[in-house]
Amino acid sequence: MVLARWEGRIYALSGLCPHQWKPLAGATIWDGLLTCPWHNFQYDLRTGENRYPSNVYPAGAEYLREQVAPLKTYPVEIRGGAVWVDLSG
Amino acid sequence: MGKVARQVVEQAGVDVNALVDKLVRAAAAEFTTFYYYTILRVNAIGFEGEGLKEIIEDARIEDRNHFEALTPRIYELGGELPRDIRQFADVAGCPDAYLPANPHDAKSLLNVLVEAERCAIRIYTDICAFTAGKDPRTYELSAAILHEEVEHEAWFSEYLGEGPSGHFRRGAPGASPYVRRFMTAEFDA
């Protein structure tokens, strides 16, 4: 799992990039986007949606859709200074 | 492999296997981008496309140059390119730069190009940070490539109207003003 802090909020996301199921250890965050260190795929921290390369892949190319699947996100709560992640979803 | 060439990098505290992995992924990204830019270039036609052709050609050839400049360093450090080109393409550090669904939509074409360059900038910034102060040969090579990738991004970004690039045209297509000193094969651009 990836825990990320951006603009004062904590986000919890799957620790494996859905592109090739590589670990996201070493991923970087900028402007609300998480960048996978393996192939530089980018995901929206809030929704897990792929932002790159889905923005430049040819429209309607079904064979590429699987590559740009979203990163799974998990609900997060802060209780008493501790981070709680709901893994049930 | 250069025995001492690898040893001194290890002694400086670099994880050489991790570095080789980064270099192979960078080389794969250059090689696949060269291939895809060839397709983008031939489709850059019409009033808008023809204007793009010159800078696509510069970027295309310079990406091939980057591949050729990276390869010796991989082997010097004891690494190797994958023996299967399909495996090589799969490890590329950037996504494939596909031709847009409408190949004559110049803006879509430019978006593919500019995002590919942005990805390359991230790759070489990472390698520079990984080797700074420890492996001067890889650092200088990566920094030279980074200079060209930054220029490529600026050219395509300028076409998208995101701001001026301060672009001066290359003296010859794909002249690689920064990387050419690392090109050990004959270079007549």
Coordinates of N, CA and C in Angstrom, one line a residue, chain B:
Chain B
M1 N 33.0 -5.6 -20.1 CA 32.8 -4.8 -18.8 C 34.1 -4.2 -18.4
G2 N 34.0 -3.0 -17.9 CA 35.2 -2.4 -17.4 C 35.3 -2.7 -15.9
K3 N 36.3 -3.5 -15.5 CA 36.3 -4.0 -14.1 C 36.4 -2.8 -13.2
V4 N 37.4 -2.0 -13.4 CA 37.6 -0.8 -12.5 C 36.5 0.2 -12.7
A5 N 36.1 0.3 -13.9 CA 35.0 1.3 -14.2 C 33.8 1.0 -13.3
R6 N 33.5 -0.3 -13.1 CA 32.3 -0.6 -12.2 C 32.7 -0.5 -10.8
Q7 N 33.9 -0.9 -10.5 CA 34.4 -0.9 -9.1 C 34.3 0.5 -8.5
V8 N 34.8 1.4 -9.2 CA 34.9 2.8 -8.6 C 33.5 3.4 -8.4
V9 N 32.6 3.0 -9.2 CA 31.2 3.5 -9.0 C 30.6 2.8 -7.8
E10 N 30.9 1.5 -7.6 CA 30.4 0.8 -6.4 C 31.0 1.4 -5.2
Q11 N 32.3 1.7 -5.3 CA 33.1 2.2 -4.1 C 32.5 3.6 -3.7
A12 N 32.0 4.3 -4.7 CA 31.4 5.6 -4.4 C 30.1 5.5 -3.8
G13 N 29.5 4.3 -3.7 CA 28.3 4.1 -2.9 C 27.1 4.0 -3.8
V14 N 27.3 3.8 -5.1 CA 26.1 3.6 -6.0 C 25.8 2.1 -6.1
D15 N 24.5 1.8 -6.1 CA 24.0 0.5 -6.3 C 24.0 0.3 -7.8
V16 N 25.1 -0.4 -8.3 CA 25.4 -0.5 -9.7 C 24.3 -1.3 -10.5
N17 N 23.8 -2.3 -9.8 CA 22.7 -3.1 -10.5 C 21.5 -2.2 -10.7
A18 N 21.2 -1.4 -9.7 CA 20.0 -0.5 -9.8 C 20.3 0.6 -10.9
L19 N 21.5 1.0 -11.0 CA 21.9 2.0 -12.0 C 21.8 1.4 -13.4
V20 N 22.3 0.2 -13.6 CA 22.2 -0.5 -14.9 C 20.7 -0.6 -15.3
D21 N 19.9 -1.0 -14.3 CA 18.5 -1.2 -14.6 C 17.9 0.1 -15.1
K22 N 18.2 1.2 -14.4 CA 17.7 2.5 -14.9 C 18.2 2.9 -16.3
L23 N 19.5 2.5 -16.6 CA 20.0 2.9 -17.9 C 19.4 2.0 -19.0
V24 N 19.1 0.7 -18.7 CA 18.5 -0.1 -19.7 C 17.1 0.4 -19.9
R25 N 16.4 0.8 -18.9 CA 15.0 1.3 -19.1 C 15.0 2.6 -19.9
A26 N 16.1 3.4 -19.6 CA 16.2 4.7 -20.4 C 16.5 4.4 -21.9
A27 N 17.4 3.4 -22.1 CA 17.8 3.1 -23.5 C 16.6 2.5 -24.2
A28 N 15.8 1.7 -23.5 CA 14.6 1.1 -24.1 C 13.6 2.2 -24.5
A29 N 13.4 3.2 -23.6 CA 12.5 4.3 -23.9 C 13.0 5.1 -25.1
E30 N 14.3 5.3 -25.2 CA 14.8 6.0 -26.4 C 14.5 5.2 -27.7
F31 N 14.8 4.0 -27.6 CA 14.7 3.1 -28.8 C 13.2 3.0 -29.3
T32 N 12.3 2.8 -28.3 CA 10.9 2.7 -28.7 C 10.4 4.1 -29.1
T33 N 10.9 5.2 -28.5 CA 10.4 6.5 -28.9 C 10.9 6.8 -30.3
F34 N 12.1 6.4 -30.6 CA 12.6 6.6 -32.0 C 11.7 5.9 -33.0
Y35 N 11.3 4.7 -32.7 CA 10.4 4.0 -33.5 C 9.1 4.7 -33.7
Y36 N 8.5 5.1 -32.6 CA 7.2 5.8 -32.6 C 7.2 7.1 -33.3
Y37 N 8.3 7.9 -33.0 CA 8.5 9.2 -33.6 C 8.6 9.1 -35.2
T38 N 9.1 8.0 -35.6 CA 9.2 7.7 -37.1 C 7.8 7.7 -37.7
I39 N 6.9 7.0 -37.0 CA 5.5 7.0 -37.4 C 4.8 8.3 -37.3
L40 N 5.1 9.0 -36.2 CA 4.5 10.4 -36.0 C 5.0 11.3 -37.1
R41 N 6.3 11.2 -37.4 CA 6.9 12.1 -38.4 C 6.2 11.9 -39.8
V42 N 6.1 10.7 -40.2 CA 5.5 10.5 -41.5 C 4.1 10.9 -41.6
N43 N 3.4 10.9 -40.5 CA 2.0 11.4 -40.5 C 1.8 12.9 -40.2
A44 N 2.9 13.6 -40.0 CA 2.9 15.0 -39.8 C 2.8 15.7 -41.2
I45 N 1.6 15.8 -41.7 CA 1.4 16.3 -43.1 C 0.3 17.4 -43.1
G46 N 0.1 18.0 -44.2 CA -0.8 19.1 -44.3 C -0.2 20.4 -43.8
F47 N -1.0 21.5 -43.7 CA -0.5 22.8 -43.4 C 0.1 22.8 -42.0
E48 N -0.5 22.2 -41.0 CA 0.0 22.2 -39.7 C 1.1 21.1 -39.5
G49 N 0.9 20.0 -40.0 CA 1.9 18.9 -39.8 C 3.2 19.1 -40.4
E50 N 3.2 19.7 -41.6 CA 4.5 20.0 -42.3 C 5.4 20.9 -41.5
G51 N 4.7 21.8 -40.7 CA 5.5 22.7 -39.9 C 6.2 22.0 -38.7
L52 N 5.5 20.9 -38.3 CA 6.1 20.2 -37.2 C 7.2 19.2 -37.6
K53 N 7.2 18.9 -38.8 CA 8.1 17.8 -39.3 C 9.6 18.0 -38.9
E54 N 10.0 19.3 -39.0 CA 11.4 19.5 -38.7 C 11.8 19.2 -37.3
I55 N 11.0 19.7 -36.3 CA 11.4 19.4 -34.9 C 11.1 18.0 -34.5
I56 N 10.1 17.3 -35.1 CA 9.9 15.9 -34.9 C 11.2 15.1 -35.3
E57 N 11.7 15.6 -36.5 CA 12.8 14.9 -37.0 C 14.1 15.1 -36.1
D58 N 14.2 16.3 -35.6 CA 15.4 16.5 -34.7 C 15.2 15.6 -33.5
A59 N 14.0 15.6 -32.9 CA 13.8 14.9 -31.7 C 14.0 13.4 -32.0
R60 N 13.5 12.9 -33.1 CA 13.5 11.5 -33.5 C 15.0 11.0 -33.6
I61 N 15.8 11.8 -34.3 CA 17.2 11.4 -34.5 C 18.0 11.5 -33.2
E62 N 17.7 12.6 -32.4 CA 18.4 12.7 -31.2 C 18.0 11.6 -30.2
D63 N 16.8 11.1 -30.2 CA 16.5 10.0 -29.3 C 17.3 8.8 -29.7
R64 N 17.4 8.6 -31.0 CA 18.3 7.4 -31.5 C 19.7 7.6 -31.0
N65 N 20.2 8.9 -31.1 CA 21.5 9.2 -30.6 C 21.6 8.9 -29.1
H66 N 20.6 9.2 -28.3 CA 20.6 8.9 -26.9 C 20.8 7.4 -26.6
F67 N 20.0 6.6 -27.4 CA 20.1 5.2 -27.3 C 21.6 4.7 -27.5
E68 N 22.2 5.3 -28.6 CA 23.5 4.8 -28.9 C 24.5 5.3 -27.9
A69 N 24.3 6.5 -27.3 CA 25.2 7.0 -26.3 C 25.1 6.2 -25.0
L70 N 23.9 5.7 -24.7 CA 23.7 5.0 -23.4 C 24.3 3.6 -23.5
T71 N 24.2 3.0 -24.6 CA 24.5 1.5 -24.7 C 25.9 1.2 -24.2
P72 N 26.9 1.9 -24.6 CA 28.3 1.5 -24.1 C 28.4 1.6 -22.6
R73 N 27.7 2.6 -22.0 CA 27.8 2.7 -20.6 C 27.2 1.6 -19.8
I74 N 26.1 1.0 -20.4 CA 25.4 -0.2 -19.8 C 26.4 -1.3 -19.7
Y75 N 27.1 -1.5 -20.9 CA 28.1 -2.7 -20.9 C 29.3 -2.4 -20.1
E76 N 29.8 -1.2 -20.0 CA 30.9 -0.8 -19.2 C 30.7 -1.2 -17.7
L77 N 29.4 -1.0 -17.3 CA 29.1 -1.2 -15.9 C 28.7 -2.7 -15.7
G78 N 28.9 -3.5 -16.6 CA 28.6 -4.9 -16.5 C 27.2 -5.3 -16.8
G79 N 26.4 -4.4 -17.3 CA 25.0 -4.8 -17.7 C 25.0 -5.2 -19.1
E80 N 23.8 -5.5 -19.6 CA 23.6 -5.8 -21.0 C 22.1 -5.5 -21.4
L81 N 21.9 -5.3 -22.7 CA 20.6 -5.1 -23.2 C 19.9 -6.4 -23.3
P82 N 18.6 -6.5 -23.0 CA 17.8 -7.7 -23.1 C 18.0 -8.4 -24.5
R83 N 18.1 -9.7 -24.5 CA 18.4 -10.3 -25.8 C 17.1 -10.4 -26.7
D84 N 16.0 -10.2 -26.0 CA 14.7 -10.3 -26.7 C 14.1 -8.8 -26.8
I85 N 13.9 -8.4 -28.1 CA 13.5 -7.0 -28.2 C 12.1 -6.7 -27.6
R86 N 11.3 -7.8 -27.5 CA 10.0 -7.6 -26.9 C 10.1 -7.3 -25.4
Q87 N 11.0 -8.0 -24.8 CA 11.3 -7.8 -23.4 C 11.9 -6.4 -23.2
F88 N 12.7 -6.0 -24.2 CA 13.3 -4.6 -24.1 C 12.2 -3.6 -24.2
A89 N 11.3 -3.7 -25.1 CA 10.2 -2.7 -25.2 C 9.4 -2.7 -23.9
D90 N 9.2 -3.9 -23.3 CA 8.3 -3.9 -22.1 C 9.0 -3.2 -20.9
V91 N 10.3 -3.1 -20.9 CA 10.9 -2.4 -19.7 C 11.2 -1.0 -20.0
A92 N 10.8 -0.5 -21.1 CA 11.0 1.0 -21.4 C 10.5 1.8 -20.3
G93 N 11.2 2.8 -19.9 CA 10.9 3.7 -18.8 C 9.8 4.7 -19.1
C94 N 9.3 4.7 -20.3 CA 8.2 5.6 -20.7 C 7.1 4.8 -21.5
P95 N 5.9 5.2 -21.5 CA 4.9 4.6 -22.3 C 5.1 4.8 -23.8
D96 N 4.6 3.9 -24.6 CA 4.7 4.0 -26.0 C 4.0 5.3 -26.5
A97 N 4.6 5.9 -27.5 CA 4.1 7.2 -28.0 C 3.3 6.9 -29.3
Y98 N 2.1 6.4 -29.1 CA 1.2 6.0 -30.2 C 0.7 7.2 -31.0
L99 N 0.6 6.9 -32.3 CA -0.1 7.8 -33.2 C -1.5 8.0 -32.7
P100 N -2.0 9.3 -32.6 CA -3.4 9.5 -32.2 C -4.4 8.9 -33.1
A101 N -5.6 8.7 -32.6 CA -6.7 8.1 -33.4 C -6.9 8.9 -34.7
N102 N -6.9 10.2 -34.6 CA -6.9 11.0 -35.8 C -5.5 11.5 -36.1
P103 N -4.7 10.9 -37.0 CA -3.3 11.2 -37.1 C -3.0 12.6 -37.7
H104 N -4.1 13.2 -38.2 CA -3.9 14.5 -38.8 C -4.3 15.7 -37.9
D105 N -4.6 15.3 -36.6 CA -4.9 16.3 -35.6 C -3.6 16.7 -35.0
A106 N -3.1 17.9 -35.4 CA -1.8 18.3 -35.0 C -1.7 18.5 -33.5
K107 N -2.8 19.0 -32.9 CA -2.7 19.2 -31.4 C -2.5 17.9 -30.7
S108 N -3.3 16.9 -31.1 CA -3.1 15.5 -30.4 C -1.7 15.0 -30.7
L109 N -1.2 15.2 -31.9 CA 0.1 14.7 -32.2 C 1.2 15.4 -31.2
L110 N 1.0 16.7 -31.1 CA 1.9 17.5 -30.2 C 1.8 17.0 -28.8
N111 N 0.6 16.7 -28.3 CA 0.4 16.3 -26.9 C 1.2 15.0 -26.7
V112 N 1.1 14.0 -27.7 CA 1.9 12.8 -27.6 C 3.4 13.1 -27.5
L113 N 3.8 14.0 -28.3 CA 5.3 14.4 -28.3 C 5.7 15.0 -27.0
V114 N 4.9 16.0 -26.6 CA 5.4 16.8 -25.4 C 5.4 15.9 -24.2
E115 N 4.4 15.0 -24.1 CA 4.3 14.1 -22.9 C 5.5 13.1 -22.9
A116 N 5.8 12.6 -24.1 CA 7.0 11.7 -24.2 C 8.3 12.4 -23.7
E117 N 8.4 13.7 -24.1 CA 9.6 14.4 -23.7 C 9.6 14.6 -22.2
R118 N 8.4 14.9 -21.6 CA 8.3 15.1 -20.2 C 8.7 13.9 -19.4
C119 N 8.3 12.8 -19.9 CA 8.6 11.5 -19.3 C 10.2 11.3 -19.3
A120 N 10.8 11.6 -20.5 CA 12.2 11.5 -20.6 C 12.9 12.4 -19.6
I121 N 12.4 13.6 -19.4 CA 13.0 14.5 -18.5 C 13.0 13.9 -17.1
R122 N 11.9 13.2 -16.7 CA 11.9 12.6 -15.4 C 12.9 11.5 -15.3
I123 N 13.1 10.7 -16.3 CA 14.1 9.6 -16.3 C 15.5 10.1 -16.1
Y124 N 15.9 11.2 -16.8 CA 17.3 11.6 -16.7 C 17.5 12.5 -15.5
T125 N 16.5 13.1 -15.0 CA 16.7 13.8 -13.7 C 16.9 12.8 -12.6
D126 N 16.2 11.7 -12.7 CA 16.4 10.6 -11.7 C 17.8 10.1 -11.8
I127 N 18.3 9.8 -13.0 CA 19.6 9.2 -13.1 C 20.7 10.2 -12.7
C128 N 20.5 11.4 -13.0 CA 21.4 12.5 -12.5 C 21.5 12.5 -11.0
A129 N 20.3 12.5 -10.4 CA 20.3 12.5 -8.9 C 20.9 11.3 -8.3
F130 N 20.7 10.2 -9.0 CA 21.3 8.9 -8.5 C 22.8 8.8 -8.6
T131 N 23.4 9.6 -9.5 CA 24.8 9.5 -9.8 C 25.6 10.7 -9.4
A132 N 24.9 11.8 -9.0 CA 25.6 13.0 -8.8 C 26.7 12.9 -7.7
G133 N 27.9 13.3 -8.0 CA 29.0 13.3 -7.0 C 29.6 11.9 -6.8
K134 N 29.1 10.9 -7.6 CA 29.5 9.5 -7.4 C 30.0 8.9 -8.7
D135 N 29.3 9.1 -9.8 CA 29.7 8.4 -11.0 C 29.7 9.5 -12.1
P136 N 30.8 10.2 -12.2 CA 30.8 11.4 -13.2 C 30.6 11.0 -14.6
R137 N 31.0 9.8 -15.0 CA 30.7 9.5 -16.5 C 29.2 9.3 -16.8
T138 N 28.5 8.6 -15.9 CA 27.1 8.4 -16.1 C 26.4 9.7 -15.9
Y139 N 26.8 10.5 -14.9 CA 26.2 11.7 -14.6 C 26.3 12.7 -15.8
E140 N 27.5 12.8 -16.4 CA 27.6 13.8 -17.5 C 26.9 13.3 -18.7
L141 N 26.9 12.0 -19.0 CA 26.1 11.5 -20.1 C 24.6 11.8 -19.9
S142 N 24.1 11.5 -18.7 CA 22.7 11.7 -18.4 C 22.3 13.2 -18.5
A143 N 23.2 14.0 -18.0 CA 22.9 15.5 -18.0 C 22.9 16.0 -19.4
A144 N 23.8 15.4 -20.3 CA 23.8 15.9 -21.7 C 22.5 15.5 -22.4
I145 N 22.0 14.2 -22.1 CA 20.8 13.8 -22.7 C 19.6 14.7 -22.1
L146 N 19.7 14.9 -20.8 CA 18.6 15.8 -20.2 C 18.6 17.1 -20.9
H147 N 19.7 17.7 -21.2 CA 19.7 19.0 -21.9 C 18.9 19.0 -23.2
E148 N 19.1 17.9 -23.9 CA 18.3 17.8 -25.2 C 16.9 17.5 -25.0
E149 N 16.6 16.7 -24.0 CA 15.1 16.3 -23.7 C 14.4 17.6 -23.3
V150 N 15.0 18.4 -22.5 CA 14.4 19.7 -22.0 C 14.1 20.6 -23.2
E151 N 15.1 20.6 -24.1 CA 14.9 21.4 -25.3 C 13.7 20.9 -26.2
H152 N 13.7 19.6 -26.3 CA 12.6 19.0 -27.1 C 11.2 19.3 -26.5
E153 N 11.1 19.2 -25.1 CA 9.9 19.6 -24.5 C 9.5 21.0 -24.8
A154 N 10.5 21.9 -24.7 CA 10.2 23.3 -24.9 C 9.7 23.6 -26.4
W155 N 10.3 22.9 -27.4 CA 9.9 23.1 -28.7 C 8.4 22.7 -28.9
F156 N 8.1 21.5 -28.4 CA 6.7 21.0 -28.6 C 5.7 21.9 -27.8
S157 N 6.1 22.2 -26.6 CA 5.3 23.1 -25.7 C 5.0 24.4 -26.4
E158 N 6.1 25.0 -27.1 CA 5.9 26.2 -27.8 C 4.9 26.1 -28.9
Y159 N 4.9 25.0 -29.6 CA 3.9 24.8 -30.7 C 2.4 24.7 -30.1
L160 N 2.4 24.2 -28.9 CA 1.0 24.1 -28.2 C 0.6 25.5 -27.6
G161 N 1.5 26.5 -27.8 CA 1.1 27.8 -27.3 C 1.3 28.0 -25.9
E162 N 2.1 27.1 -25.2 CA 2.2 27.2 -23.8 C 3.3 28.3 -23.4
G163 N 4.0 28.8 -24.3 CA 5.0 29.8 -24.1 C 6.2 29.7 -25.0
P164 N 6.9 30.7 -25.2 CA 8.1 30.7 -26.1 C 9.2 29.7 -25.6
S165 N 9.9 29.1 -26.5 CA 10.9 28.2 -26.1 C 12.3 28.8 -26.1
G166 N 12.4 29.9 -26.8 CA 13.8 30.5 -27.1 C 14.5 29.5 -28.0
H167 N 13.8 28.9 -28.9 CA 14.4 27.8 -29.7 C 15.2 28.4 -30.9
F168 N 16.4 27.9 -31.0 CA 17.3 28.2 -32.2 C 17.4 26.9 -32.9
R169 N 17.2 26.9 -34.2 CA 17.1 25.6 -34.9 C 18.5 25.0 -34.9
R170 N 18.5 23.6 -35.0 CA 19.7 22.9 -35.1 C 20.4 23.2 -36.5
G171 N 21.7 23.1 -36.5 CA 22.4 23.3 -37.7 C 22.2 22.2 -38.7
A172 N 21.9 21.0 -38.2 CA 21.6 19.9 -39.1 C 20.6 19.0 -38.4
P173 N 19.7 18.3 -39.1 CA 18.7 17.5 -38.4 C 19.4 16.5 -37.3
G174 N 18.8 16.6 -36.1 CA 19.3 15.7 -35.1 C 20.8 15.9 -34.7
A175 N 21.2 17.2 -34.6 CA 22.6 17.4 -34.4 C 23.2 17.1 -33.0
S176 N 22.3 16.9 -32.1 CA 22.7 16.5 -30.7 C 23.8 17.4 -30.2
P177 N 23.6 18.6 -30.0 CA 24.7 19.5 -29.6 C 25.3 19.1 -28.2
Y178 N 24.5 18.5 -27.4 CA 25.1 18.1 -26.1 C 25.6 16.7 -26.0
V179 N 24.9 15.8 -26.7 CA 25.2 14.4 -26.6 C 26.3 13.9 -27.6
R180 N 26.6 14.7 -28.6 CA 27.5 14.2 -29.7 C 28.9 13.9 -29.1
R181 N 29.3 14.5 -28.1 CA 30.6 14.2 -27.6 C 30.7 12.8 -27.0
F182 N 29.5 12.2 -26.7 CA 29.5 10.8 -26.2 C 29.2 9.8 -27.3
M183 N 29.1 10.3 -28.5 CA 28.8 9.4 -29.6 C 30.1 8.9 -30.2
T184 N 30.4 7.7 -30.0 CA 31.8 7.2 -30.4 C 31.8 6.6 -31.8
A185 N 30.6 6.4 -32.3 CA 30.5 5.9 -33.7 C 30.7 7.2 -34.6
E186 N 31.0 7.0 -35.9 CA 31.1 8.2 -36.8 C 29.9 9.0 -36.7
F187 N 30.0 10.3 -36.6 CA 28.9 11.2 -36.5 C 29.1 12.3 -37.5
D188 N 28.2 12.4 -38.5 CA 28.3 13.4 -39.5 C 27.1 14.3 -39.6
A189 N 26.4 14.4 -38.6 CA 25.2 15.4 -38.6 C 25.6 16.8 -38.7

